[in-house]
XYZ file of C-alpha atoms in Angstrom:
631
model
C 15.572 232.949 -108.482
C 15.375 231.636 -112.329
C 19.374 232.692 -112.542
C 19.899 230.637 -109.892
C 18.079 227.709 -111.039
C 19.445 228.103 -114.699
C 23.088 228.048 -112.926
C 22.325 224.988 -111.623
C 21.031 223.434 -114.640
C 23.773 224.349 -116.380
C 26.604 222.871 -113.863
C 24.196 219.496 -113.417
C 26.374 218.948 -117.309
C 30.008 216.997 -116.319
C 31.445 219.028 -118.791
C 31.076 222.320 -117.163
C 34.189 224.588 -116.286
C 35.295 225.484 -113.293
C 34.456 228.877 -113.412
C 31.153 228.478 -114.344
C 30.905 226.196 -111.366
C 32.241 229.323 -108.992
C 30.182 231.944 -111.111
C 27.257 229.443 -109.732
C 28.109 228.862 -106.217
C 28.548 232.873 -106.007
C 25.010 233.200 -107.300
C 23.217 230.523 -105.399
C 25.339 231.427 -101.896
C 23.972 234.754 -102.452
C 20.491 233.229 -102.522
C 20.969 231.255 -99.672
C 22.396 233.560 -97.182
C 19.153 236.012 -98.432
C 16.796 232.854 -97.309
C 18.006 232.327 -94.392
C 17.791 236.020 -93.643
C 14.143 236.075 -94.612
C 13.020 232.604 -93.420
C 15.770 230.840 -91.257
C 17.997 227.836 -92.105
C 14.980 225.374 -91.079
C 12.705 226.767 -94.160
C 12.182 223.945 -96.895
C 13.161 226.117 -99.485
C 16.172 227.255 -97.658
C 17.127 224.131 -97.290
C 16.652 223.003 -100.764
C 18.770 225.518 -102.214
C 21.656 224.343 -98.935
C 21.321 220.976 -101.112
C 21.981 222.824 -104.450
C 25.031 224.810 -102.863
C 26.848 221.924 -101.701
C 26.340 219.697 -104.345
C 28.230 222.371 -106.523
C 31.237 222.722 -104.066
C 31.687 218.848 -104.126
C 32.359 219.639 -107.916
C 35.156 221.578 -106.673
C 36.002 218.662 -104.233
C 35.587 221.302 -101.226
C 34.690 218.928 -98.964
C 35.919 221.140 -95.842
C 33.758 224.281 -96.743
C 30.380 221.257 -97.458
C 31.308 220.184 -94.246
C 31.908 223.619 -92.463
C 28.558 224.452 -94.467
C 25.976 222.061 -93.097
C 27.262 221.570 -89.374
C 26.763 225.622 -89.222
C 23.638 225.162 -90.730
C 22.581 221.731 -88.598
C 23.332 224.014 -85.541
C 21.571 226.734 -86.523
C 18.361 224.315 -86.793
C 18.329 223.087 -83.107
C 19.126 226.176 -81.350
C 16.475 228.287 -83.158
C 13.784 225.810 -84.248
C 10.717 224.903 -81.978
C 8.565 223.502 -83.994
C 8.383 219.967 -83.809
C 7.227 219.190 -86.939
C 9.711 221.612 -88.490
C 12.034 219.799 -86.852
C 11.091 216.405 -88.558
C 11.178 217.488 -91.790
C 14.106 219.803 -91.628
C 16.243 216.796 -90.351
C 15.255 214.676 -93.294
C 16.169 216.898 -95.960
C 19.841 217.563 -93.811
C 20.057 213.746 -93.448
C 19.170 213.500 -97.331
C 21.790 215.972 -97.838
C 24.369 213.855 -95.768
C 23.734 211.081 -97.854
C 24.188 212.813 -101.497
C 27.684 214.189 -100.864
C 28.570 210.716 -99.412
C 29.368 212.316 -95.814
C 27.374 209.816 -93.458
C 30.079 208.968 -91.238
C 30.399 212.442 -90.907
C 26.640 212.814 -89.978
C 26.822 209.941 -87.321
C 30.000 211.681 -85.768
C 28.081 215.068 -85.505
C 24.669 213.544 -83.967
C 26.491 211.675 -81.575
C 28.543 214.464 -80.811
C 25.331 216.529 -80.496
C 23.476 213.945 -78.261
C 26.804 214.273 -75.982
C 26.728 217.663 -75.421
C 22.732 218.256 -74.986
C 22.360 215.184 -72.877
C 25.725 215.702 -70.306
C 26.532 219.139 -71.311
C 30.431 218.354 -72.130
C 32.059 218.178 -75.371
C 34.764 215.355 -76.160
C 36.757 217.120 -77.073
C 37.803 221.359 -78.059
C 37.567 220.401 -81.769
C 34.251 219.590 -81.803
C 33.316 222.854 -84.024
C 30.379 224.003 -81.803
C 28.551 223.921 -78.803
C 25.501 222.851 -77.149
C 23.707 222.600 -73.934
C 20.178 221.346 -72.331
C 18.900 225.155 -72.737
C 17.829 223.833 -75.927
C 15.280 221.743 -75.026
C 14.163 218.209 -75.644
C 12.227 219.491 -78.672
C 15.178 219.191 -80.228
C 15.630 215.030 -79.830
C 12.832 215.335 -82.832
C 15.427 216.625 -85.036
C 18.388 214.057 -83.784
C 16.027 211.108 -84.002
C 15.035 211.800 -87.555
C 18.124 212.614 -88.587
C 19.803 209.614 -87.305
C 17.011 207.664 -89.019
C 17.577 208.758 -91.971
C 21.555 208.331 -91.529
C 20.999 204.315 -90.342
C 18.178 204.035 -93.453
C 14.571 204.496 -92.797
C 13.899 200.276 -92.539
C 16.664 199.775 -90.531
C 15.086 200.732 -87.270
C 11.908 202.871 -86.515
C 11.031 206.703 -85.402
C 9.673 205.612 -82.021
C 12.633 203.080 -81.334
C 15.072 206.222 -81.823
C 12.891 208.153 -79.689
C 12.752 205.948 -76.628
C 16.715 204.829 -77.111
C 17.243 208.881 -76.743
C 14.565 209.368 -73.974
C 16.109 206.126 -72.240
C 19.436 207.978 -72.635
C 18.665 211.116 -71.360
C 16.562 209.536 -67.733
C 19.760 207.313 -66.940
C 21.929 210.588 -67.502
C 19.535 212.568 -65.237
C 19.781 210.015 -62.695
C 23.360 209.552 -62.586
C 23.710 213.428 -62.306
C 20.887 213.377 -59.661
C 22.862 210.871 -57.189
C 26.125 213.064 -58.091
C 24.195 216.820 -56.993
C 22.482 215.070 -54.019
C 25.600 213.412 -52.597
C 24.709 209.967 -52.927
C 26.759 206.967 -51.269
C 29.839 206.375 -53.801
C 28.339 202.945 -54.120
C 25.287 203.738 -55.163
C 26.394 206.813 -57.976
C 28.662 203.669 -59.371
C 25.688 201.727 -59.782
C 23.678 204.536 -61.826
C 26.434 204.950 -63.717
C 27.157 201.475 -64.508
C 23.707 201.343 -66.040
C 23.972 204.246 -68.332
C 27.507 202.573 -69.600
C 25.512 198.955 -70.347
C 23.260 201.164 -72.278
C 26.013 202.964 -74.228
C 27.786 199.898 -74.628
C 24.519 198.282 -76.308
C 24.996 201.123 -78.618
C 27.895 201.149 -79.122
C 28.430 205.102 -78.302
C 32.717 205.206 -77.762
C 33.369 208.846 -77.141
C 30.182 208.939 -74.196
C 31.059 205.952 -72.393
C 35.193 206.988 -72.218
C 33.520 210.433 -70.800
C 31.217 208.691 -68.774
C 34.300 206.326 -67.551
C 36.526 208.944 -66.916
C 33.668 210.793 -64.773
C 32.904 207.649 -62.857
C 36.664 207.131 -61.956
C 37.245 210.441 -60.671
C 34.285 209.862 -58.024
C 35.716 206.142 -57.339
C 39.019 207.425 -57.077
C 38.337 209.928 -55.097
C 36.536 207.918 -51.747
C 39.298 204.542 -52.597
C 42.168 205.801 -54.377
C 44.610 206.128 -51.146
C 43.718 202.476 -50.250
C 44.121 201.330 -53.307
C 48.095 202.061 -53.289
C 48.374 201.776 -57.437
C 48.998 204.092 -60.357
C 45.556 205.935 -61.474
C 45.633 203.983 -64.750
C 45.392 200.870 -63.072
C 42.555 202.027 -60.830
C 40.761 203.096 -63.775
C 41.185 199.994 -65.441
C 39.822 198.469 -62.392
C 36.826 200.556 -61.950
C 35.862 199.880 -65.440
C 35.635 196.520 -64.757
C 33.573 196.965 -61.653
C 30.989 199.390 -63.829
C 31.145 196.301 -66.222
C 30.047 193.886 -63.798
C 27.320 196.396 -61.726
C 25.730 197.000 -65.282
C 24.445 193.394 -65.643
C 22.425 193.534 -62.683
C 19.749 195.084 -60.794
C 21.785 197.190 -58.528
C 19.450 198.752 -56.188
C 21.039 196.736 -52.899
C 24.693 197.223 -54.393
C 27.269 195.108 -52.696
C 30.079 196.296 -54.102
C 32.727 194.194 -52.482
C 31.187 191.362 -54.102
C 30.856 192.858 -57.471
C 34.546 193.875 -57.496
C 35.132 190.360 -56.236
C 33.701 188.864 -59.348
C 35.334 192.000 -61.638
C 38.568 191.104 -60.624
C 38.796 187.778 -61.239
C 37.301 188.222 -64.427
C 39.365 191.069 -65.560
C 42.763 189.544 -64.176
C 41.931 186.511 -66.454
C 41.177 188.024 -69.307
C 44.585 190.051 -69.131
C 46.302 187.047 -68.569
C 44.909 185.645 -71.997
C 46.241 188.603 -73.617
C 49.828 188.341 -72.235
C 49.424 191.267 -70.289
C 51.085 190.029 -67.000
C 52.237 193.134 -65.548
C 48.706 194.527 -65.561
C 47.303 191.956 -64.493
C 48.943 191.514 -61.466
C 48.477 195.589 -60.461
C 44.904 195.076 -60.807
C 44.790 191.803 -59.015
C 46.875 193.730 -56.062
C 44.383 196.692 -56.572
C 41.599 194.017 -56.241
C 43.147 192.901 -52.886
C 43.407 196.063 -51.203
C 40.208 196.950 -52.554
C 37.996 194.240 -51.134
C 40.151 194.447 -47.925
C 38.792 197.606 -47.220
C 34.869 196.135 -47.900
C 36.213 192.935 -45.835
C 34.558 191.539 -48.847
C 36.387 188.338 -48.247
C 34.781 187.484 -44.662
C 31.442 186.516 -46.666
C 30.983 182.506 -47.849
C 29.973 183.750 -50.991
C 33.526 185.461 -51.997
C 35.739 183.291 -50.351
C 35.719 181.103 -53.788
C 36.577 183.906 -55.781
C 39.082 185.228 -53.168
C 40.428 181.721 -53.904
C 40.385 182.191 -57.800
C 42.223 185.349 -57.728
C 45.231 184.068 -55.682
C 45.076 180.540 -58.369
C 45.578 183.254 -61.125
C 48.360 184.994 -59.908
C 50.130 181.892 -59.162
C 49.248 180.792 -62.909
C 46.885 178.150 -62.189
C 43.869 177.715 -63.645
C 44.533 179.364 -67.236
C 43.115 178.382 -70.584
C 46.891 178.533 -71.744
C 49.914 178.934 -69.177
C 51.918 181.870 -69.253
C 54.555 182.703 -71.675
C 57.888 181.666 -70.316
C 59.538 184.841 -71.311
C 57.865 186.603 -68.454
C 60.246 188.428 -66.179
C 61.304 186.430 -63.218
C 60.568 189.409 -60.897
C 57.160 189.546 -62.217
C 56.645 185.889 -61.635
C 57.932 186.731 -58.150
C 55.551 189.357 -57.130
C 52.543 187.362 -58.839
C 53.882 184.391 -56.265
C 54.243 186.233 -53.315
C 50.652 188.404 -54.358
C 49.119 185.016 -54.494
C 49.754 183.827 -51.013
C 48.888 187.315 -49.971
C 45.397 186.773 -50.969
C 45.090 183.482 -49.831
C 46.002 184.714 -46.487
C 43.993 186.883 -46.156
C 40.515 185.025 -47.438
C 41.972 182.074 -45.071
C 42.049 184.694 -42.021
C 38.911 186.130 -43.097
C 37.218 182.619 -43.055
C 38.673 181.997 -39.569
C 37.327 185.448 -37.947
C 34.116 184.826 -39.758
C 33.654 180.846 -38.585
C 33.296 180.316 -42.185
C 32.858 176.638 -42.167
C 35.046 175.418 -45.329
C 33.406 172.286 -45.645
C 30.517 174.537 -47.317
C 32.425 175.257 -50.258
C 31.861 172.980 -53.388
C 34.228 170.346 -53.712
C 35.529 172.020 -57.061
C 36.510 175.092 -54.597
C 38.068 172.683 -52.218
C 39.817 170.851 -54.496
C 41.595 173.751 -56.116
C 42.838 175.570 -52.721
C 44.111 172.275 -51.574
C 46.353 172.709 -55.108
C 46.880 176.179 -54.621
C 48.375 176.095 -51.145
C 50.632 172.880 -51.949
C 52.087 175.116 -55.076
C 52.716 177.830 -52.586
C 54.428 175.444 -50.510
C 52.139 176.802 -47.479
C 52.060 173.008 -45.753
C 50.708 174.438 -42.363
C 47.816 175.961 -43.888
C 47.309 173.169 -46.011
C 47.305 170.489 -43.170
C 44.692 172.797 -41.784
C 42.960 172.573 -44.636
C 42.954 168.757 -44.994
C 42.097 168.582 -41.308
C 38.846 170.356 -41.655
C 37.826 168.521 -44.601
C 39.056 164.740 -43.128
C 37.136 165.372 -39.730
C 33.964 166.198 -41.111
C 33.858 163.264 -43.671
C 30.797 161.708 -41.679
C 28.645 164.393 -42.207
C 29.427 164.690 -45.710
C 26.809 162.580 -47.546
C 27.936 163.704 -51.058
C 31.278 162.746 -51.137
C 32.268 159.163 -52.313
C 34.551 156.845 -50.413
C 37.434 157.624 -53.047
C 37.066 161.432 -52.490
C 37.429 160.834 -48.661
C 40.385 158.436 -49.023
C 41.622 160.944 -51.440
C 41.343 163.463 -48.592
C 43.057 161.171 -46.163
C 46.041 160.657 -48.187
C 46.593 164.343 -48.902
C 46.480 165.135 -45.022
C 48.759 162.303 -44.139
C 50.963 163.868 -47.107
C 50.918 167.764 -46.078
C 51.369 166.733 -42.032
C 54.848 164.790 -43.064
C 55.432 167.850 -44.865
C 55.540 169.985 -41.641
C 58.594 168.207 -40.536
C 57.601 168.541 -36.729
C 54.390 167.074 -37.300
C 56.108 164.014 -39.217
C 55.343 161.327 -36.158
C 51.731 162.807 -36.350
C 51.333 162.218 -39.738
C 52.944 158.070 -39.392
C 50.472 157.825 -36.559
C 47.451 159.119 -38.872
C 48.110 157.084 -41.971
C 48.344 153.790 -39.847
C 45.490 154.410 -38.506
C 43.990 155.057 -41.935
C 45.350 151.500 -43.172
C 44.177 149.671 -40.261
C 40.795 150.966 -41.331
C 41.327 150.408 -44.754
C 42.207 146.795 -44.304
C 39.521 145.860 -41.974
C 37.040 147.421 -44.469
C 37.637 146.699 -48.128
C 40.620 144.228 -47.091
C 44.495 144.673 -47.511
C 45.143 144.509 -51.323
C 42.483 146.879 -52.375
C 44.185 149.255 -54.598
C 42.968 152.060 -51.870
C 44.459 150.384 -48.974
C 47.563 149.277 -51.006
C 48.254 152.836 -52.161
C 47.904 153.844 -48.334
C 50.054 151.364 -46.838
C 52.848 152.048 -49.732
C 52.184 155.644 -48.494
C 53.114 154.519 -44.876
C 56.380 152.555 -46.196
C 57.577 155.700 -47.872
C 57.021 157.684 -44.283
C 58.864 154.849 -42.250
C 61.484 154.885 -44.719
C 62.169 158.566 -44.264
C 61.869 158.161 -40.966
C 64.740 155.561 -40.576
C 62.586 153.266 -39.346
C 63.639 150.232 -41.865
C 61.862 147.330 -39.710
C 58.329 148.616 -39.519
C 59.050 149.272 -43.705
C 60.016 145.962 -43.783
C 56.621 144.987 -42.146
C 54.526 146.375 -44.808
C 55.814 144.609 -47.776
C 56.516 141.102 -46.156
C 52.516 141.187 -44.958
C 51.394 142.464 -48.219
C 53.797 139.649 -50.124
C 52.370 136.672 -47.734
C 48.978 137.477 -48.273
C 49.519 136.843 -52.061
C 51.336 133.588 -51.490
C 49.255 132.761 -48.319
C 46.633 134.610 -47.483
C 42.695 133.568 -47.615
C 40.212 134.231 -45.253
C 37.341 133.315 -47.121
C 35.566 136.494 -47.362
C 34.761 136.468 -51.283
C 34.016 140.459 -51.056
C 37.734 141.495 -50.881
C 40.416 141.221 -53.190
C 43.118 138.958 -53.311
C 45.023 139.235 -56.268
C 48.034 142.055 -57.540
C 48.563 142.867 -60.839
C 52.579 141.932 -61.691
C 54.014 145.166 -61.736
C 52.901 145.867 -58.349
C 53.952 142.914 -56.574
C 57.583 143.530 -57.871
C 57.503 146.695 -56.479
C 57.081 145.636 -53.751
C 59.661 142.995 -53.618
C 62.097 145.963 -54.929
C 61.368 147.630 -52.110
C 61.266 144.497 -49.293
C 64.713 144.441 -50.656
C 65.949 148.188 -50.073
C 64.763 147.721 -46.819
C 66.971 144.648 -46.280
C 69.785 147.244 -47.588
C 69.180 150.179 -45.601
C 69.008 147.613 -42.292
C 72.019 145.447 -43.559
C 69.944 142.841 -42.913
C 66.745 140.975 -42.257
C 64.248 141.583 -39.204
C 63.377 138.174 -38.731
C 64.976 134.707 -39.621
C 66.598 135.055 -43.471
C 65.017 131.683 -43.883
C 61.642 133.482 -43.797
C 61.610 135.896 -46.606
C 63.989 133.395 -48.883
C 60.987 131.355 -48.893
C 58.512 134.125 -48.925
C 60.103 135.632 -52.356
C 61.197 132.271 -53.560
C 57.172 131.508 -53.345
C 56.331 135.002 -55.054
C 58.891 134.108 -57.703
C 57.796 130.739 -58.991
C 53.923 132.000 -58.909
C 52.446 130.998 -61.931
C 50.962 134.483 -62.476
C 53.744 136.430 -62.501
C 56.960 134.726 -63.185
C 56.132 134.345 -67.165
C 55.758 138.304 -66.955
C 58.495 140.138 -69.145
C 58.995 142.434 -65.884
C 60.575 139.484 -63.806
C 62.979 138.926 -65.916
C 66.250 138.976 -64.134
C 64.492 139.177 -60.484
C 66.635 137.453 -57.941
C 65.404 135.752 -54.800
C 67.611 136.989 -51.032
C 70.153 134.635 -51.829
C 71.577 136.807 -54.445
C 70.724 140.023 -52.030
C 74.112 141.705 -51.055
C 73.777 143.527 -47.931
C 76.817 145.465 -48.492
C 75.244 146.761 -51.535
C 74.729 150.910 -51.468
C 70.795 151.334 -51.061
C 68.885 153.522 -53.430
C 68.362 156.932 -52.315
C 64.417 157.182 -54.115
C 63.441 153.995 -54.050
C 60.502 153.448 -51.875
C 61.320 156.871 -50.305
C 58.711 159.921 -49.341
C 58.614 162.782 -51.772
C 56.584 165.706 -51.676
C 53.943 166.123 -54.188
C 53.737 168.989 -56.861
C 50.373 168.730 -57.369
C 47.995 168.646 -54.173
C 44.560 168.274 -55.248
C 42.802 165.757 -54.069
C 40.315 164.801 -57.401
C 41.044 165.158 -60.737
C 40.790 169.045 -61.790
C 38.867 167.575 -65.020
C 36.121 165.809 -62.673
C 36.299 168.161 -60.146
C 33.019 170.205 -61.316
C 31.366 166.575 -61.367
C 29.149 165.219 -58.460
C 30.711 162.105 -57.012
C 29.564 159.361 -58.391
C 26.965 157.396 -55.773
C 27.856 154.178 -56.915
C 31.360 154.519 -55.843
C 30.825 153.759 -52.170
C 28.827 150.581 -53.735
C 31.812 149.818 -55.530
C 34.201 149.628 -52.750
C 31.884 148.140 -50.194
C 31.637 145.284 -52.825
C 35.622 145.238 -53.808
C 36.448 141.833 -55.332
C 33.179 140.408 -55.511
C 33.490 136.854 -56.115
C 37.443 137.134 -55.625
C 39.123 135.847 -51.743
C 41.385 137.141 -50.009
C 44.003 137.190 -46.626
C 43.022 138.378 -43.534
C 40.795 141.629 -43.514
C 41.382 142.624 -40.195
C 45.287 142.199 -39.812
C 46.781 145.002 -38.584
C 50.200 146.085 -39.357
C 50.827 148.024 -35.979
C 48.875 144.653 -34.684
C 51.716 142.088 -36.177
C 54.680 144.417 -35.163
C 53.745 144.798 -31.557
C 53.383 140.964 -31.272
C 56.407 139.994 -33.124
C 58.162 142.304 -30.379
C 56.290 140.668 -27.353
C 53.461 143.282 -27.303
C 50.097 141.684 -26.618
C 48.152 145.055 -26.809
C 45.568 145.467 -29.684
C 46.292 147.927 -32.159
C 46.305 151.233 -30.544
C 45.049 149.878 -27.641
C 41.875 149.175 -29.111
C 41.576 145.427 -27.991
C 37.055 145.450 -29.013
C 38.819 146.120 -32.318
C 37.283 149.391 -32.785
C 38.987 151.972 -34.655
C 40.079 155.481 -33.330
C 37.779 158.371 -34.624
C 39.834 160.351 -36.745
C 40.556 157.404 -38.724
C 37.188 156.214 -39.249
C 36.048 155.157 -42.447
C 32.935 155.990 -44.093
């Protein structure tokens, strides 16, 4: 015993050989190895000479054999120690000993290697150096909680917190196992073992929760994996994102369509963001088939993801959009993926009577967009149909929402080109509404009636075009009815329009409807108005006697085109209530401002100028036909 201490003494120097340093280590290995024979490796004064011993071999930089040296010895602590207070000590002098040669990222490695294999019984891996199970007792967490304490610091967090993080460990372990040996619904072992990943995620234990991943996947595989109909990395990827989402909630009702409904869209956009297109769309198509099987998408509550899922794949809806080197056939599949989906929450929603006019108006708003970028015009009228008849009952949505509405379903029924008279019909009934309401140049009912132009126009029928602007133009030269709640002016611009396009009318008829006399004095009169013809934009505007009917008419001008974008509101105000002043607004148009007639119907005008005495539609009280009532 005094050799080996004067060993020691003499190798603390810096200028000690190297084979006095070996002479020593033989010497005080020989001591050891006689202590632990006599008392075991957990003895205090085995342990302090372990601390002598290695201290010397990191003189020899030997870090393998230190290493080597106090796993053995760490090992040999837990499997033969019982005493808990044995225990506690022993594991701060090993955690001391940790700390002197420098090797603490060693130490955590080792505990949390250790906590692996006593808790699940599984190693991560073959190289782990040794090997534990539960047959040595919880006695043992003594040991692992003090020595991780004294690995993180002794202030940095507290015996008991250690203690109940490893006790919290082990119960959500047990229970996972538990649901796994009893046979438990798929559903509802995915759920325990989401929790026990949200608690190794907290801290931050890697090697467990890829285990506990892999584990999971193997039982979710297993029950879905044929229906899924993608590679097994995908699905893993997948279910990973489903534990994710089950972890942050109380999961003792698990509805597991709707948590993979909320996974997927939040794991398709986050791969998205990372330029990772191809995975993306394999886990969005592994989301479909998925929630198919759960018919996750015939519930209210997922038809708005359901919607946000398809939006993705067609690249809508990104914080930036994607790269334009992606390949084309990519792009393709992420189309035709995205109209997949849509069909299918669409079909779900009409098996289900889902009533779409319970979605928010954000939801709305953004399948309306999605369906026009998909070019899917039937299921977009369909759409648009819902949502115009049940305007009435809609109490939240402003005027300019519903007229918003209106537009886009005259729009996508022209689009179905053998609904086109059906959609002419619609929007005049719409303007003849408009104009008896808030009065025939409100910007809403001039935006309409423009609207109707463009559909007569690509109709071929010139004349009833030529209808809409002369009425508009003579109710700025002429037009005042008194009714000082209307408007009855047009800013310049507009007014030239729709001169511009009186005259391609004039073109594409080779001529006038009625006398020429008519609309040379009607434009004459719009010309020499004192509010526009200072503007810079009438410059070089020539009244019908410089009108050339043999002149080629424009092939855009004043013609229908089909939108690109389909939404109805602004994306940005979208999330926004509607504003409750904005029915105010356009009850009140042009306050203090006159105006032409209110109530002159276009349809009205052209079946008397053709020897028609019938009211509009044949509604001779003057009221309007129910699908195109305003609000």
């Amino acid at each position: 015993m005094s050799l080996t201490k004067a060993y020691v003494k003499v190798c603390s120097h810096s200028s000690v050989s190297k084979i006095t340093i070996e002479r020593a280590i033989k010497v005080v290995l020989e001591r050891f190895n006689s202590l632990k024979v006599a008392f075991g490796c957990s003895h205090a004064e085995t342990l302090s000479v372990l601390r002598e011993l290695v201290l010397l071999y990191m003189k020899l930089e030997s870090y393998s054999m230190v290493v080597r040296m106090l796993l053995e010895t760490t090992v040999e602590i837990i499997k033969k120690e019982q005493h808990s207070k044995t225990l506690h000590e022993a594991a701060k002098t090993m955690g001391s000993i940790y700390i002197a040669c420098g090797l603490i990222e060693q130490g955590h490695e080792m505990i949390h290697e250790m906590r692996l294999q006593i808790i699940t019984g599984s190693a991560s891996s073959d190289k782990s150096g040794f090997k534990l199970d539960k047959s040595v007792g919880k006695v043992c967490y003594v040991f692992l909680v003090t020595f991780e304490q004294m690995i993180l610091g002794q202030m940095t967090i507290s015996y008991s917190e250690i203690m109940a993080d490893l006790l919290t460990e082990t119960i959500l372990y047990e229970s996972f196992t538990r649901c796994i040996n009893n046979k438990s619904h798929t559903e509802v072992i995915l759920a325990r073992a989401a929790t026990l990943r949200a608690f190794l995620v907290s801290r931050k234990r890697k090697v467990q929760i890829e285990v506990l991943e892999h584990q999971a996947h193997e039982i979710f595989f297993k029950k879905w994996g044929s229906a899924l109909k993608v590679r097994s990395g995908t699905s893993l990827i997948f279910c990973i994102s489903l534990l994710e989402e089950l972890g942050r909630h109380d999961t003792h009702n698990v509805d597991i369509g709707h948590f993979a409904c909320i996974s997927s869209v939040a794991k398709v956009q986050s791969l998205l963001k990372d330029d990772q297109i191809q995975q993306a769309y394999e886990v969005a198509l592994c989301a479909l088939n998925f929630t198919n099987q759960h018919r996750a998408y015939h519930q209210l509550q997922n038809t708005g993801l359901g919607l946000k899922l398809s939006a993705l794949m067609a690249g809508r809806g990104l914080e930036k959009p994607l790269e334009s080197g992606v390949d084309p056939k990519v792009r393709n599949d992420m189309m035709e993926l995205s109209r997949k989906i849509i069909h299918e929450v669409l079909q779900a929603c009409k098996d289900s009577n889902i009533d779409f006019e319970r979605l928010q108006l954000r939801e709305l708003n953004e399948l309306a967009g999605l369906l026009g970028a998909q070019q899917n015009h039937l299921d977009l009228e369909w759409l648009l149909k819902i949502l115009w008849s049940s305007r009435e009952v809609q109490k939240n949505w402003s005027s300019t929402t519903i007229i918003s509405i209106g537009r886009r379903y005259v729009q996508a029924t022209y689009a179905n080109e053998s609904h086109r008279s059906r959609a002419i019909r619609l929007c005049e009934d719409i303007c003849y509404n408009l104009r008896r309401v808030w009065g025939s140049l409100d910007p809403k009912t001039l935006e309409m009636s423009e609207l109707l132009s463009q559909l007569y126009t690509s109709m071929g029928h010139y004349r009833e075009a030529m209808a809409v602007h002369e009425n508009i133009l003579r109710l700025v030269v002429e037009g005042d009815d008194g009714d000082d709640r209307t408007v009855d002016t047009m800013g310049s611009k507009r007014v030239k329009m729709h001169v511009e396009w009186l005259k391609q009318s004039y073109l594409r008829m080779k001529g006038f409807d009625k006398s020429a006399a008519l609309y040379k004095d009607l434009v004459n009169a719009i010309l020499h108005m004192e509010e526009y013809r200072h503007k810079p934009e009438w410059q070089g505007v020539q009244g019908t006697d410089h009108w050339d009917k043999e002149e080629r008419a424009s092939d855009s001008i004043g013609t229908f085109v089909v939108p690109t974008e389909w939404e109805f509101k602004d994306p940005e105000t979208a999330n926004k209530p509607d504003d409750s002043k904005d029915n105010m607004i356009y009850q009140r148009s042009g306050m203090g401002m006159k105006r032409a007639t209110s109530n002159w119907g276009l349809s009205y005008i052209r079946h008397v100028s053709n020897g028609d005495d019938e009211q509009h539609h044949g509604h001779s009280n003057g009221t309007e036909k129910p699908e195109a009532t305003m609000v």
